[in-house]
Short mmCIF file of C-alpha atoms in Angstrom, two decimals:
data_model
loop_
_atom_site.label_atom_id
_atom_site.label_comp_id
_atom_site.label_asym_id
_atom_site.label_seq_id
_atom_site.Cartn_x
_atom_site.Cartn_y
_atom_site.Cartn_z
CA MET X 1 -0.09 0.10 -0.21
CA GLU X 2 1.03 3.47 -0.89
CA LEU X 3 1.89 5.96 1.01
CA SER X 4 0.14 9.04 -0.82
CA SER X 5 -2.72 5.97 -0.98
CA GLY X 6 -3.01 5.44 2.27
CA LEU X 7 -3.37 8.78 4.01
CA GLU X 8 -4.77 11.37 1.13
CA GLN X 9 -8.44 10.64 2.00
CA ILE X 10 -7.26 12.58 5.48
CA SER X 11 -7.66 16.26 5.64
CA ILE X 12 -5.03 18.25 5.97
CA THR X 13 -6.83 21.35 5.55
CA SER X 14 -6.33 22.54 8.76
CA PRO X 15 -5.26 25.98 10.02
CA VAL X 16 -2.53 24.40 12.21
CA LEU X 17 -0.92 23.10 9.34
CA GLU X 18 0.19 26.45 8.20
CA ASN X 19 2.56 26.84 11.19
CA ARG X 20 6.10 26.45 9.91
CA ALA X 21 8.33 27.04 13.26
CA GLY X 22 8.53 23.01 13.66
CA SER X 23 6.58 23.30 18.10
CA LEU X 24 2.94 22.88 17.60
CA PRO X 25 0.14 24.78 19.82
CA ARG X 26 -0.37 23.22 23.14
CA SER X 27 -3.79 23.56 22.84
CA PHE X 28 -6.12 22.05 19.34
CA ASP X 29 -8.27 19.06 19.01
CA VAL X 30 -7.68 15.95 18.14
CA GLY X 31 -9.22 16.16 14.52
CA ALA X 32 -6.53 19.16 14.23
CA ALA X 33 -3.72 16.50 15.64
CA ARG X 34 -4.51 14.15 13.19
CA ASP X 35 -5.15 16.40 9.99
CA VAL X 36 -1.19 17.14 11.74
CA ILE X 37 0.12 14.38 11.97
CA ALA X 38 -0.87 13.03 8.37
CA CYS X 39 1.01 15.96 6.72
CA ILE X 40 3.82 15.11 8.84
CA LEU X 41 4.31 12.28 7.18
CA LEU X 42 3.86 13.16 3.65
CA ARG X 43 6.16 16.21 3.85
CA ALA X 44 8.85 14.53 5.60
CA SER X 45 8.21 11.17 2.61
CA ARG X 46 11.07 10.40 0.19
CA GLN X 47 10.21 9.16 -2.94
CA ASP X 48 10.93 4.94 -2.82
CA LEU X 49 13.68 5.34 -5.95
CA ASN X 50 13.36 1.57 -6.54
CA ASN X 51 9.99 1.41 -8.18
CA LYS X 52 9.16 5.18 -7.15
CA ARG X 53 5.65 3.90 -6.40
CA ASN X 54 5.91 4.19 -2.83
CA ARG X 55 7.17 6.11 -0.08
CA PHE X 56 9.73 6.33 3.54
CA VAL X 57 9.79 8.52 6.41
CA PRO X 58 13.56 8.95 7.37
CA ARG X 59 14.48 7.17 10.63
CA GLY X 60 15.43 10.86 12.37
CA SER X 61 12.19 13.19 10.91
CA LEU X 62 10.37 10.20 12.74
CA MET X 63 12.38 11.24 15.78
CA SER X 64 12.18 15.26 15.84
CA GLN X 65 9.22 15.29 14.13
CA PHE X 66 7.52 12.60 17.45
CA ASN X 67 8.95 14.45 20.01
CA TYR X 68 8.00 15.25 23.54
CA GLU X 69 6.55 18.00 23.33
CA ASN X 70 4.81 17.57 19.88
CA VAL X 71 3.07 14.39 21.21
CA SER X 72 2.27 16.18 24.50
CA SER X 73 0.19 18.63 22.30
CA PHE X 74 -1.08 15.78 20.16
CA LEU X 75 -1.95 13.90 23.40
CA ARG X 76 -4.02 17.13 25.31
CA THR X 77 -6.20 16.60 22.57
CA PHE X 78 -7.57 13.80 24.08
CA ILE X 79 -5.98 13.72 28.17
CA SER X 80 -7.24 17.05 29.07
CA SER X 81 -6.49 17.77 32.43
CA ASP X 82 -4.27 15.69 33.79
CA GLU X 83 -0.57 17.00 32.64
CA THR X 84 1.18 14.53 34.97
CA LYS X 85 -0.61 11.76 32.31
CA VAL X 86 0.33 13.07 30.15
CA ALA X 87 3.85 13.93 30.63
CA ASP X 88 3.88 10.27 31.99
CA VAL X 89 3.03 8.75 28.12
CA ALA X 90 4.56 11.40 26.36
CA HIS X 91 8.16 9.76 27.55
CA PHE X 92 6.40 6.75 26.92
CA VAL X 93 6.10 7.31 23.60
CA THR X 94 9.07 9.46 22.83
CA PRO X 95 12.45 7.88 24.38
CA ASN X 96 15.19 9.58 23.36
CA GLU X 97 18.66 8.06 22.05
CA GLN X 98 20.39 8.35 26.31
CA GLU X 99 17.21 7.63 28.18
CA GLN X 100 16.25 3.71 25.42
CA CYS X 101 13.39 2.48 24.86
CA LEU X 102 13.01 0.06 27.77
CA CYS X 103 13.19 -2.97 25.36
CA ASP X 104 16.85 -2.46 25.27
CA ASP X 105 17.00 -1.89 20.54
CA ALA X 106 19.35 1.06 19.97
CA LEU X 107 17.44 1.59 17.32
CA CYS X 108 13.91 1.51 18.54
CA THR X 109 11.72 4.08 17.66
CA GLY X 110 9.76 3.87 21.07
CA LEU X 111 6.22 4.08 20.43
CA ARG X 112 6.68 7.16 17.92
CA ILE X 113 5.40 4.50 14.81
CA ILE X 114 2.29 2.72 16.49
CA PHE X 115 1.35 6.44 17.74
CA ALA X 116 1.07 8.00 15.16
CA THR X 117 -0.49 5.83 13.19
CA LEU X 118 -3.41 5.08 15.71
CA PHE X 119 -3.76 8.80 15.34
CA LEU X 120 -4.58 8.51 11.93
CA LEU X 121 -7.35 6.09 12.78
CA GLY X 122 -8.84 7.60 15.40
CA LYS X 123 -8.14 5.60 17.86
CA GLN X 124 -5.64 7.47 20.11
CA GLU X 125 -7.60 5.36 23.16
CA VAL X 126 -5.96 2.59 22.06
CA ILE X 127 -2.74 4.60 23.08
CA LEU X 128 -3.71 4.28 26.43
CA LYS X 129 -3.91 0.73 26.99
CA ILE X 130 -1.06 0.08 24.96
CA TYR X 131 0.50 2.92 28.18
CA GLN X 132 -0.93 0.72 30.66
CA SER X 133 -0.12 -2.76 29.89
CA PRO X 134 1.53 -4.70 32.01
CA VAL X 135 3.95 -6.26 29.64
CA HIS X 136 5.88 -3.40 28.16
CA ILE X 137 4.70 -2.81 24.66
CA CYS X 138 6.88 -0.57 21.56
CA ASP X 139 7.39 -0.63 18.11
CA GLY X 140 9.33 -3.34 18.07
CA ALA X 141 6.86 -5.44 19.02
CA TRP X 142 5.63 -5.02 15.61
CA PRO X 143 3.95 -7.21 13.07
CA CYS X 144 2.14 -9.01 15.51
CA SER X 145 -0.15 -11.42 13.75
CA ASP X 146 1.94 -13.01 11.83
CA PRO X 147 3.24 -16.16 12.58
CA THR X 148 6.35 -16.15 10.23
CA SER X 149 7.62 -13.04 12.33
CA PRO X 150 10.29 -13.18 14.62
CA THR X 151 8.44 -11.60 16.76
CA TYR X 152 5.42 -13.45 16.64
CA PHE X 153 6.39 -15.06 20.21
CA SER X 154 7.64 -12.37 21.90
CA ARG X 155 5.84 -11.01 25.21
CA ALA X 156 5.49 -7.72 23.71
CA ALA X 157 3.83 -9.25 20.23
CA GLU X 158 1.32 -11.51 22.22
CA ALA X 159 0.39 -7.76 24.11
CA LEU X 160 -0.13 -6.55 21.92
CA ARG X 161 -2.12 -8.62 20.13
CA GLU X 162 -4.92 -8.32 22.84
CA VAL X 163 -4.50 -4.46 23.00
CA LEU X 164 -5.27 -4.42 19.37
CA GLN X 165 -8.94 -6.20 19.55
CA ALA X 166 -10.42 -3.48 20.59
CA LEU X 167 -9.88 -3.25 16.28
CA ASN X 168 -12.30 -3.61 14.00
CA ALA X 169 -11.64 -6.43 10.90
CA HIS X 170 -11.14 -3.32 8.36
CA ASP X 171 -9.21 -0.85 11.18
CA GLU X 172 -6.47 -3.74 11.84
CA GLU X 173 -5.72 -3.79 8.44
CA LEU X 174 -5.18 -0.27 7.94
CA PHE X 175 -3.35 -0.74 10.75
CA HIS X 176 -0.87 -3.27 9.60
CA GLN X 177 -1.09 -0.69 6.45
CA LEU X 178 -0.29 2.51 7.05
CA GLN X 179 2.84 1.34 9.50
CA TRP X 180 5.48 0.02 6.35
CA HIS X 181 6.68 3.63 4.89
CA MET X 182 7.70 4.69 8.89
CA ARG X 183 9.51 1.34 8.66
CA SER X 184 12.19 1.18 5.97
CA PRO X 185 15.64 -1.00 7.65
CA TYR X 186 18.45 0.02 9.07
CA PHE X 187 21.28 -1.16 7.76
CA SER X 188 24.77 -2.21 10.02
CA LYS X 189 27.30 -4.46 9.82
CA SER X 190 27.42 -7.97 10.85
CA ASP X 191 29.95 -9.26 13.57
CA PRO X 192 31.21 -12.87 12.70
CA ASN X 193 31.96 -13.03 16.13
CA THR X 194 28.23 -12.96 17.66
CA ASN X 195 25.62 -15.65 17.31
CA LYS X 196 23.14 -13.92 16.03
CA GLN X 197 21.81 -13.85 12.34
CA ALA X 198 23.63 -11.70 10.59
CA TYR X 199 20.26 -11.22 7.99
CA HIS X 200 16.66 -10.24 7.94
CA THR X 201 14.41 -11.35 5.62
CA LEU X 202 11.73 -8.26 4.38
CA HIS X 203 8.06 -8.79 4.55
CA ASP X 204 6.96 -7.43 0.78
CA GLU X 205 5.78 -3.99 1.85
CA ILE X 206 8.59 -2.10 2.99
CA THR X 207 9.79 0.43 1.33
CA LEU X 208 13.75 0.16 1.01
CA PRO X 209 15.78 3.58 1.96
CA TRP X 210 17.70 4.24 -0.88
CA SER X 211 18.04 7.93 -1.41
CA GLU X 212 20.28 8.27 -4.80
CA ILE X 213 19.83 5.20 -7.44
CA ASN X 214 22.92 5.10 -10.61
CA MET X 215 21.31 3.34 -13.54
CA GLN X 216 23.11 2.94 -16.36
CA ARG X 217 21.68 4.12 -19.15
CA GLU X 218 22.19 2.43 -21.51
CA ILE X 219 21.67 -1.62 -22.37
CA LEU X 220 23.89 -3.12 -25.35
CA ASP X 221 22.67 -5.38 -27.53
CA GLY X 222 23.33 -9.34 -25.45
CA GLN X 223 23.13 -7.59 -22.34
CA VAL X 224 20.77 -9.76 -20.09
CA SER X 225 22.01 -7.93 -17.03
CA PHE X 226 22.71 -4.45 -15.61
CA VAL X 227 24.70 -2.53 -12.32
CA GLN X 228 22.30 -0.25 -10.57
CA LYS X 229 24.52 2.36 -7.52
CA MET X 230 22.83 2.95 -4.38
CA LYS X 231 23.31 5.05 -1.79
CA ILE X 232 20.84 4.36 1.69
CA HIS X 233 19.49 7.16 2.91
CA GLY X 234 22.32 8.97 6.23
CA ASP X 235 19.15 7.72 8.66
CA HIS X 236 19.28 4.03 7.80
CA HIS X 237 22.64 2.53 7.97
CA ASP X 238 26.06 2.85 10.24
CA LEU X 239 28.74 1.65 7.47
CA LEU X 240 31.09 4.33 6.15
CA ASP X 241 30.86 3.92 3.09
CA ALA X 242 26.81 3.93 1.40
CA CYS X 243 26.97 2.95 -2.25
#
């Protein structure tokens, strides 16, 4: 599912979107918050250079746009009278690189992806159920419904499946589809001295984070293959040379 086809039906005409300073108003309604989130994702997204059909949101944009202050503003749209709770939930959603998510994955985005997706669906109350779960749930718990996924049997994935029972079948499918453009992979060098699997099979819906592709311009007679030179977006690797 393409990013544009998933979000174009969401109105982005709210006056709130005219705020260009990067900080959001302290108070606005749920509908405006939904519009702002849709606009943030569309503006931050980059074209998939592989097939030019899909888009991806760079990891750095996801982390910076869904920071503690902005997430707090979104939360106030439905937690209007409890600033302590707003602060606690915002910290839960937006761990920074120093704090790190409780799942101990240094690359985890906290709950930013699931947070944005539930808001887009108009199911922001499910965020509180995730926060209140006795099992820590974060973006790393997803995908949680595919038995072939390495995350399927984790306690977090089991807890997320239980929380998502609040969604009907249509919303659950949208919850699944709307996340892919925020989940482009991160590339690291494998360590031969560990027993960790050096690779993961990517889902068909994944958008690869290529920031540049140079293709051979002319195909020679009899040529049955060609070479592409690709550059990985800087937010999605820790390699010295990502070409």
